[in-house]
Amino acid sequence: MLSHTEENYLKALLKISTQNEGKDEAGTNEMAANLGVKPATATDMLKKLKEKGLVDYEKYGKITLSAEGKKNALAILRKHRLWETFLSKKLDFSWDEVHEVAEQLEHIKSEKLVDKLEEFLNFPEFDPHGDPIPKANGEIPVIKNTLLAAADVGTLYKVTAVKDTSSVFLKYLEKLNINIGTKIKVIEKISFDDSFVIEVNEEFKTNISLKFAKSLLVN
Amino acid sequence: MLSHTEENYLKALLKISTQNEGKDEAGTNEMAANLGVKPATATDMLKKLKEKGLVDYEKYGKITLSAEGKKNALAILRKHRLWETFLSKKLDFSWDEVHEVAEQLEHIKSEKLVDKLEEFLNFPEFDPHGDPIPKANGEIPVIKNTLLAAADVGTLYKVTAVKDTSSVFLKYLEKLNINIGTKIKVIEKISFDDSFVIEVNEEFKTNISLKFAKSLLVN
DNA sequence: TACATTTGTTAGACTAGTCTAACTTTATTA
DNA sequence: TAATAAAGTTAGACTAGTCTAACAAATGTA
Ligand SMILES: [Mn+2]
Ligand SMILES: [Mn+2]
Ligand SMILES: [Mn+2]
Ligand SMILES: [Mn+2]
């Protein structure tokens, strides 16, 4: 049985190793930063997880999830995203509020609970941030989407997911009336400061920064 | 912020101090037994909880909840019973399965979650075992009920709650088709072995032990 | 009231998870 | 390629929560 803490390390490793296309590994400092602990602490835990056969790791080397570790990490991610969906769909939490609570709920141990919850939610494929929810067998629904920053000028897209789930960003989106499913068209790219003019929902135009455009996924 | 463990101690103390009419206190061994730890461990924790002003406790003396401690304990009990209700009503858990999972869910920290959950469940007053769910302000709905063991012969009662929530007992009730709300009439008290003949749901008669009769609350 | 039993406490040890400070290895770059 | 910087590890210490073994206090009983 994995401890709350061990689970968080595995999830962090999964997150880091999937965030940059085909990266699939992490470093000690990166792990530590992600978990809000000191590198020395991460080193200790990594040794322990290696002992348990959950990560592949050699001193001074890169860290990757073992098959067993990945299975566990996916199970936690699955729970996290199902709970986020529950909070959002059933309890009216806004998309910037769900993460913190799901961070706790993801550690509840009960296979039955997860599967019943999934059923209760009608087998959702994506969480409130547009992220895919792993199935019980570990499969992850795929959607091919692009960064808004890489979108073609003049084409009508729909928002599929947010890459940045920070509260500031989500609240800003809310203010702009942008949500999953919102229609977006890039009207113009401003080379001067790499900003964009976009049209939201065919209703109004606004200027957004490159940082913003790199934080939204569309299709 | 209370730890998971501290919360369990407070809840155990609340449970012990309310279980026997007007008892309102507990001993170290009792606490330890209830929590599945050794008395030495309980002593240590009790000192800590006293330091934090959550329990009243003098060396070798009886243990009681302080006002602050009671507030916290009630909040945990509230969460426990709301989650049990959720599992039972929304996810089709049977009444012998809810406790174990609620034992974990009761520690999730989010005022908003509890209150939204309560709303989502339509402000239930009693959990699947018939136990009252404390309100956000700490008030506890009351029902006056009696042990089936003390019921009058010939009077028609309804089951209001179970005193014993062990899996064996609940599964046995299930087999007898007895649930919260089931109609029960005591047909006869057998003095030979202190057992009872009861009629369930005006459908069939069965013989039950004194232990059984002391584990069901009716009204 | 004295002895025995029950109840509760203390001391010392252990594990999980964390930290700081010092050190080592690997990577970068002048 | 040698110096510097960045990344990672080790050693030692601390806290929370637990245990066992020995002891002390309170209670029950003859
Ligand atoms: Mn977590
Ligand atoms: Mn999410
Ligand atoms: Mn608990
Ligand atoms: Mn209950």
XYZ file of C-alpha atoms (C1' of nucleotides) and ligand atoms in Angstrom:
502
model
C 0.000 0.000 0.000
C 1.411 3.361 -1.027
C 1.491 6.258 1.389
C -0.053 9.603 0.599
C 3.469 10.958 0.136
C 4.709 8.199 -2.127
C 1.645 8.712 -4.291
C 2.419 12.388 -4.649
C 5.956 11.613 -5.800
C 4.717 9.173 -8.418
C 2.134 11.623 -9.679
C 4.713 14.401 -9.871
C 7.036 12.147 -11.832
C 4.251 11.252 -14.247
C 3.404 14.902 -14.666
C 6.973 15.951 -15.343
C 7.675 13.096 -17.704
C 4.639 13.784 -19.843
C 4.707 17.553 -19.918
C 7.285 18.061 -22.623
C 6.590 15.933 -25.686
C 8.657 12.762 -25.492
C 10.617 13.778 -22.425
C 9.707 10.855 -20.244
C 12.148 11.510 -17.423
C 12.806 13.883 -14.581
C 15.608 15.202 -12.421
C 15.822 15.386 -8.655
C 15.560 19.168 -8.485
C 12.617 19.184 -10.810
C 10.814 16.629 -8.661
C 11.604 18.543 -5.496
C 10.407 21.840 -6.958
C 7.203 20.224 -8.135
C 6.461 18.769 -4.714
C 7.543 21.737 -2.658
C 10.322 19.874 -0.850
C 14.095 20.224 -0.832
C 16.223 18.214 -3.308
C 17.766 16.247 -0.461
C 14.321 15.077 0.529
C 13.502 14.014 -2.990
C 16.730 12.017 -3.229
C 15.769 10.057 -0.120
C 12.294 9.287 -1.383
C 13.554 8.357 -4.818
C 15.833 5.753 -3.280
C 12.863 4.352 -1.437
C 10.677 4.265 -4.541
C 13.499 2.551 -6.404
C 13.667 -0.076 -3.647
C 9.968 -0.646 -4.089
C 10.410 -1.058 -7.822
C 8.287 1.954 -8.681
C 10.913 4.103 -10.371
C 14.064 3.492 -12.367
C 16.831 5.531 -10.919
C 20.608 5.419 -10.622
C 22.619 7.815 -8.545
C 23.128 11.073 -10.492
C 21.009 9.648 -13.299
C 17.657 10.549 -14.727
C 14.453 9.317 -13.085
C 11.716 7.407 -14.896
C 8.616 5.513 -13.838
C 8.753 1.718 -13.898
C 5.757 -0.109 -15.379
C 4.391 -0.664 -11.884
C 5.061 2.948 -10.941
C 3.291 4.208 -14.024
C 0.275 2.042 -13.313
C 0.017 3.557 -9.866
C 0.588 7.092 -11.073
C -2.138 6.738 -13.678
C -4.554 5.433 -11.072
C -3.944 8.531 -8.969
C -4.293 10.847 -11.949
C -7.528 9.080 -12.814
C -8.900 9.691 -9.355
C -7.723 13.292 -9.382
C -9.497 14.083 -12.611
C -12.662 12.173 -11.770
C -12.945 14.069 -8.491
C -12.318 17.360 -10.278
C -15.136 16.489 -12.621
C -17.400 15.586 -9.713
C -16.689 18.846 -7.934
C -17.298 20.838 -11.058
C -20.333 19.031 -12.456
C -22.148 18.050 -9.291
C -21.110 20.532 -6.640
C -20.750 23.676 -8.742
C -17.112 24.295 -7.983
C -15.462 26.626 -10.475
C -12.538 25.303 -12.487
C -9.988 27.182 -10.453
C -11.274 25.687 -7.187
C -11.345 21.997 -8.017
C -7.646 21.241 -8.066
C -6.832 21.888 -4.427
C -9.598 19.660 -3.129
C -8.941 16.923 -5.713
C -5.349 16.967 -4.498
C -6.685 15.490 -1.272
C -9.447 13.311 -2.680
C -7.076 11.543 -5.079
C -5.581 9.669 -2.126
C -8.774 7.982 -0.974
C -8.293 4.244 -1.215
C -11.253 2.362 -2.652
C -11.403 0.841 -6.115
C -15.131 0.589 -5.819
C -15.442 4.280 -5.036
C -13.512 5.338 -8.128
C -15.400 3.076 -10.453
C -18.796 3.996 -9.007
C -17.877 7.650 -9.195
C -16.924 7.288 -12.830
C -20.261 5.633 -13.517
C -22.127 8.296 -11.557
C -20.466 10.932 -13.740
C -21.394 9.030 -16.905
C -17.887 7.977 -17.851
C -16.478 11.417 -18.602
C -13.480 11.515 -20.920
C -12.120 14.899 -19.920
C -11.853 16.843 -16.693
C -12.916 20.494 -16.206
C -9.574 21.656 -17.594
C -9.945 19.535 -20.722
C -7.381 16.985 -19.539
C -8.060 13.348 -20.423
C -9.209 11.031 -17.634
C -7.366 7.697 -17.641
C -9.669 4.665 -17.777
C -9.532 1.913 -15.138
C -7.190 -0.054 -17.397
C -4.820 2.888 -17.750
C -5.827 3.921 -21.242
C -5.951 7.630 -21.872
C -8.401 9.189 -24.317
C -6.527 11.187 -26.919
C -7.395 14.364 -28.690
C -5.064 16.000 -31.104
C -4.958 19.675 -30.384
C -2.558 22.541 -30.876
C -1.414 25.479 -28.874
C -3.406 28.550 -29.731
C 0.036 30.096 -30.318
C 0.510 27.728 -33.253
C -2.976 28.173 -34.694
C -3.585 29.413 -38.217
C -4.823 32.940 -38.714
C -8.428 33.069 -39.823
C -9.411 29.499 -38.913
C -12.195 28.921 -36.377
C -11.081 26.758 -33.457
C -12.632 25.516 -30.260
C -10.887 25.539 -26.896
C -10.169 21.949 -25.875
C -7.985 22.353 -22.797
C -5.900 24.679 -20.672
C -2.198 24.026 -20.279
C -1.861 26.290 -17.279
C -4.286 25.550 -14.466
C -3.185 28.323 -12.147
C -5.921 30.298 -10.482
C -4.801 33.602 -12.031
C -5.003 32.244 -15.523
C -8.324 30.451 -15.040
C -9.906 33.510 -13.449
C -8.662 35.628 -16.348
C -10.212 33.207 -18.830
C -13.431 33.392 -16.883
C -13.375 37.154 -17.213
C -12.893 36.842 -20.963
C -15.765 34.360 -21.082
C -13.442 31.676 -22.354
C -14.179 28.120 -21.352
C -13.727 24.600 -22.726
C -15.672 24.641 -26.014
C -15.469 28.372 -26.595
C -14.933 29.348 -30.249
C -11.726 31.226 -30.978
C -10.304 32.709 -34.150
C -6.837 34.246 -34.477
C -7.383 37.507 -36.299
C -3.825 38.742 -36.395
C -0.366 38.061 -35.055
C 1.442 41.176 -33.922
C 5.152 40.704 -34.605
C 6.170 43.736 -32.561
C 5.594 42.014 -29.213
C 4.553 38.527 -30.327
C 1.028 39.153 -29.155
C -2.195 38.048 -30.834
C -5.543 39.539 -31.675
C -8.228 36.902 -31.233
C -11.962 36.829 -31.627
C -13.867 35.100 -28.848
C -17.149 33.299 -29.555
C -17.617 35.401 -32.683
C -18.606 38.160 -30.300
C -15.664 40.358 -29.447
C -11.974 40.812 -30.162
C -9.172 41.101 -27.665
C -5.408 41.171 -27.569
C -3.552 38.395 -25.797
C 0.111 37.806 -24.975
C 2.280 34.999 -26.322
C 2.285 33.510 -22.837
C -1.486 33.423 -22.950
C -1.523 31.846 -26.414
C 0.854 29.151 -25.231
C -1.435 28.284 -22.336
C -4.540 27.446 -24.363
C -5.076 24.328 -26.439
C -7.488 24.434 -29.356
C -8.738 22.237 -32.146
C -4.801 22.699 11.369
C -5.446 19.283 12.836
C -3.662 16.221 11.517
C -5.497 13.174 10.290
C -4.444 11.412 13.494
C -5.483 14.154 15.875
C -8.871 14.211 14.204
C -9.290 10.498 14.772
C -8.540 10.896 18.467
C -11.091 13.672 18.826
C -13.723 11.688 16.993
C -13.041 8.614 19.126
C -13.375 10.698 22.269
C -16.675 12.131 21.072
C -17.899 8.661 20.244
C -16.959 7.207 23.617
C -18.318 10.120 25.586
C -21.712 10.006 23.916
C -22.229 6.288 23.729
C -23.452 5.645 27.230
C -26.172 8.086 28.268
C -24.613 10.939 30.234
C -21.156 9.422 30.405
C -19.304 12.268 28.767
C -15.777 11.088 29.487
C -13.279 8.442 28.513
C -10.237 6.617 29.829
C -6.878 6.118 28.187
C -7.340 2.391 27.573
C -10.763 2.940 26.126
C -9.409 5.533 23.721
C -6.523 3.294 22.735
C -8.780 0.297 22.129
C -11.104 2.407 20.044
C -8.284 3.677 17.856
C -6.358 0.441 17.594
C -3.237 1.779 19.281
C -1.488 0.952 22.541
C -2.396 2.847 25.723
C 1.079 4.370 25.849
C 0.475 5.904 22.447
C -2.853 7.332 23.520
C -1.279 8.909 26.609
C 1.234 10.731 24.428
C -1.392 12.035 22.057
C -3.683 13.064 24.867
C -0.934 15.215 26.314
C -0.535 16.843 22.947
C -4.262 17.460 22.545
C -4.352 18.942 26.028
C -1.515 21.300 25.063
C -3.577 22.378 22.075
C -6.588 23.006 24.302
C -8.718 20.363 22.627
C -9.235 18.038 25.579
C -9.411 18.396 29.332
C -7.097 15.907 30.904
C -5.070 15.505 34.074
C -2.624 12.696 34.648
C -4.518 9.572 35.770
C -7.774 11.476 35.379
C -10.734 11.135 33.057
C -10.619 12.643 29.590
C -13.232 15.020 28.185
C -13.522 17.213 25.123
C -13.018 20.948 25.555
C -15.478 23.255 23.804
C -12.994 23.706 20.966
C -12.349 19.984 20.815
C -16.008 19.214 20.661
C -16.526 21.678 17.835
C -13.841 19.947 15.838
C -15.088 16.464 16.657
C -18.590 17.373 15.560
C -17.285 18.762 12.292
C -15.557 15.466 11.576
C -18.618 13.450 12.524
C -20.669 15.681 10.247
C -18.356 14.978 7.345
C -18.283 11.275 8.114
C -22.056 10.965 8.049
C -22.559 13.181 5.023
C -20.071 11.095 3.067
C -21.755 7.886 4.212
C -25.019 9.301 2.947
C -23.422 10.245 -0.356
C -21.951 6.792 -0.841
C -25.227 5.135 -0.007
C -27.632 7.430 -1.855
C -25.601 8.377 -4.895
C -23.101 5.597 -5.449
C -25.174 2.595 -4.348
C -22.875 1.463 -1.592
C -24.571 -0.865 0.875
C -24.774 0.234 4.489
C -22.029 -2.102 5.595
C -19.600 -0.703 3.018
C -19.912 3.024 3.638
C -18.117 3.293 6.942
C -14.630 2.290 5.856
C -14.530 4.747 2.983
C -16.128 7.551 5.010
C -13.391 6.965 7.561
C -11.008 8.342 4.958
C -13.263 10.960 3.386
C -14.021 12.587 6.746
C -10.506 14.035 6.776
C -10.774 16.015 3.555
C -10.277 19.667 4.356
C -12.691 22.003 2.617
C -15.578 23.801 4.261
C -17.041 24.490 0.881
C -16.973 20.830 -0.050
C -18.910 19.767 3.047
C -21.536 22.429 2.682
C -21.992 21.831 -1.046
C -22.192 18.124 -0.431
C -24.872 18.646 2.179
C -26.816 20.750 -0.283
C -26.320 18.199 -3.051
C -27.786 15.554 -0.755
C -30.738 17.771 0.085
C -29.797 18.461 3.688
C -30.228 14.938 5.022
C -30.853 14.646 8.744
C -29.774 11.040 9.204
C -27.075 8.837 7.736
C -27.607 5.330 6.315
C -27.413 3.857 9.814
C -30.036 6.251 11.150
C -27.477 8.350 13.002
C -28.124 12.102 13.115
C -25.926 14.334 10.945
C -24.640 17.400 12.811
C -25.464 20.699 11.080
C -22.732 23.186 10.137
C -23.353 25.028 13.407
C -22.926 21.842 15.431
C -26.579 21.217 16.163
C -27.666 17.608 16.076
C -31.146 16.572 14.992
C -32.799 14.552 17.739
C -35.142 11.638 17.579
C -36.388 9.938 20.673
C -36.137 6.245 20.123
C -35.789 3.150 22.260
C -33.870 -0.045 22.070
C -35.921 -2.784 20.530
C -35.007 -4.696 23.696
C -37.070 -2.202 25.707
C -40.022 -2.089 23.317
C -43.536 -2.961 24.390
C -44.971 -6.258 23.301
C -47.662 -5.883 20.655
C -46.890 -2.300 19.622
C -45.918 -1.572 16.027
C -42.595 0.206 15.740
C -40.354 1.397 12.939
C -36.604 0.889 12.844
C -34.933 4.279 13.247
C -31.276 3.386 13.641
C -28.712 0.662 14.270
C -26.553 0.830 17.372
C -24.056 -1.662 16.056
C -22.637 -0.838 12.636
C -20.421 -3.877 12.288
C -20.503 -5.621 8.968
C -21.735 -8.930 10.427
C -24.724 -7.293 12.029
C -25.630 -5.159 9.028
C -25.362 -8.104 6.672
C -27.577 -10.133 8.986
C -30.179 -7.366 9.007
C -30.013 -7.310 5.249
C -30.757 -11.013 5.177
C -33.748 -10.463 7.434
C -34.901 -7.669 5.155
C -34.594 -5.202 7.984
C -33.612 -1.663 7.115
C -34.183 1.858 8.429
C -37.961 2.310 8.319
C -38.841 -1.367 8.485
C -41.888 -2.122 10.642
C -41.255 -4.315 13.655
C -43.537 -5.700 16.340
C -42.393 -7.623 19.404
C -44.646 -10.658 19.579
C -43.201 -12.308 22.640
C -40.316 -12.144 25.065
C -38.831 -15.532 25.878
C -37.635 -15.464 29.476
C -35.722 -18.740 29.150
C -32.870 -17.219 27.181
C -33.916 -13.563 27.055
C -34.634 -13.843 23.369
C -37.480 -12.227 21.429
C -39.967 -13.234 18.807
C -40.533 -10.338 16.445
C -42.621 -9.766 13.370
C -40.883 -8.054 10.480
C -42.801 -5.828 8.095
C -46.029 -7.588 9.054
C -44.758 -10.372 6.842
C -42.891 -12.995 8.848
C -41.843 -13.831 12.376
C -38.378 -14.632 13.604
C -36.527 -15.166 16.848
C -33.753 -12.790 17.798
C -31.244 -12.698 20.639
C -31.046 -10.109 23.387
C -27.821 -8.878 21.834
C -29.674 -8.338 18.597
C -32.535 -6.533 20.337
C -30.071 -4.234 22.037
C -28.498 -3.300 18.706
C -31.632 -1.950 17.035
C -33.306 1.354 17.777
C -37.010 1.747 17.077
C -39.770 4.287 17.474
C -6.902 -2.221 55.427
C -3.774 -4.782 52.712
C -3.106 -7.278 48.604
C -4.214 -8.007 43.771
C -5.909 -6.308 39.604
C -6.748 -2.830 36.461
C -5.593 1.406 34.581
C -2.466 4.707 33.151
C 2.400 6.749 32.607
C 7.354 6.977 31.516
C 11.563 5.925 29.188
C 13.722 4.557 25.290
C 13.581 3.037 20.582
C 11.953 2.945 15.800
C 10.021 4.626 11.030
C 8.460 8.079 7.688
C 9.219 12.321 6.050
C 11.398 16.448 6.289
C 15.336 19.962 6.822
C 20.313 22.293 6.609
C 25.009 22.217 5.586
C 28.688 20.210 3.439
C 30.209 17.631 -0.255
C 30.458 15.275 -5.066
C 29.386 14.697 -9.716
C 28.002 16.392 -14.109
C 27.286 20.064 -17.348
C 28.413 24.577 -19.235
C 31.315 27.899 -20.972
C 35.218 30.909 -21.442
C 40.253 21.875 -21.330
C 40.137 23.994 -17.021
C 37.234 26.797 -14.226
C 32.680 27.699 -12.829
C 27.988 26.707 -12.266
C 24.258 23.594 -11.737
C 22.460 19.358 -10.235
C 22.439 15.777 -7.051
C 23.930 13.217 -2.740
C 25.253 12.412 2.086
C 25.360 13.092 6.983
C 23.177 14.453 10.852
C 19.218 16.353 13.113
C 14.279 17.040 13.971
C 8.985 15.979 14.447
C 4.886 13.016 14.433
C 3.256 8.823 15.573
C 3.965 4.475 17.035
C 5.803 0.462 19.938
C 7.658 -2.476 24.196
C 9.005 -2.914 28.773
C 9.093 -1.285 33.194
C 6.868 1.283 36.545
C 3.187 4.013 39.291
C -1.404 5.125 40.667
C -6.097 3.979 41.441
C -9.514 0.629 42.204
C -11.622 -3.582 43.782
C -11.740 -7.314 47.045
C -10.855 -10.437 50.779
Mn -1.990 14.840 -3.522
Mn -7.448 19.032 -14.005
Mn -10.678 8.583 10.179
Mn -22.913 5.911 10.121
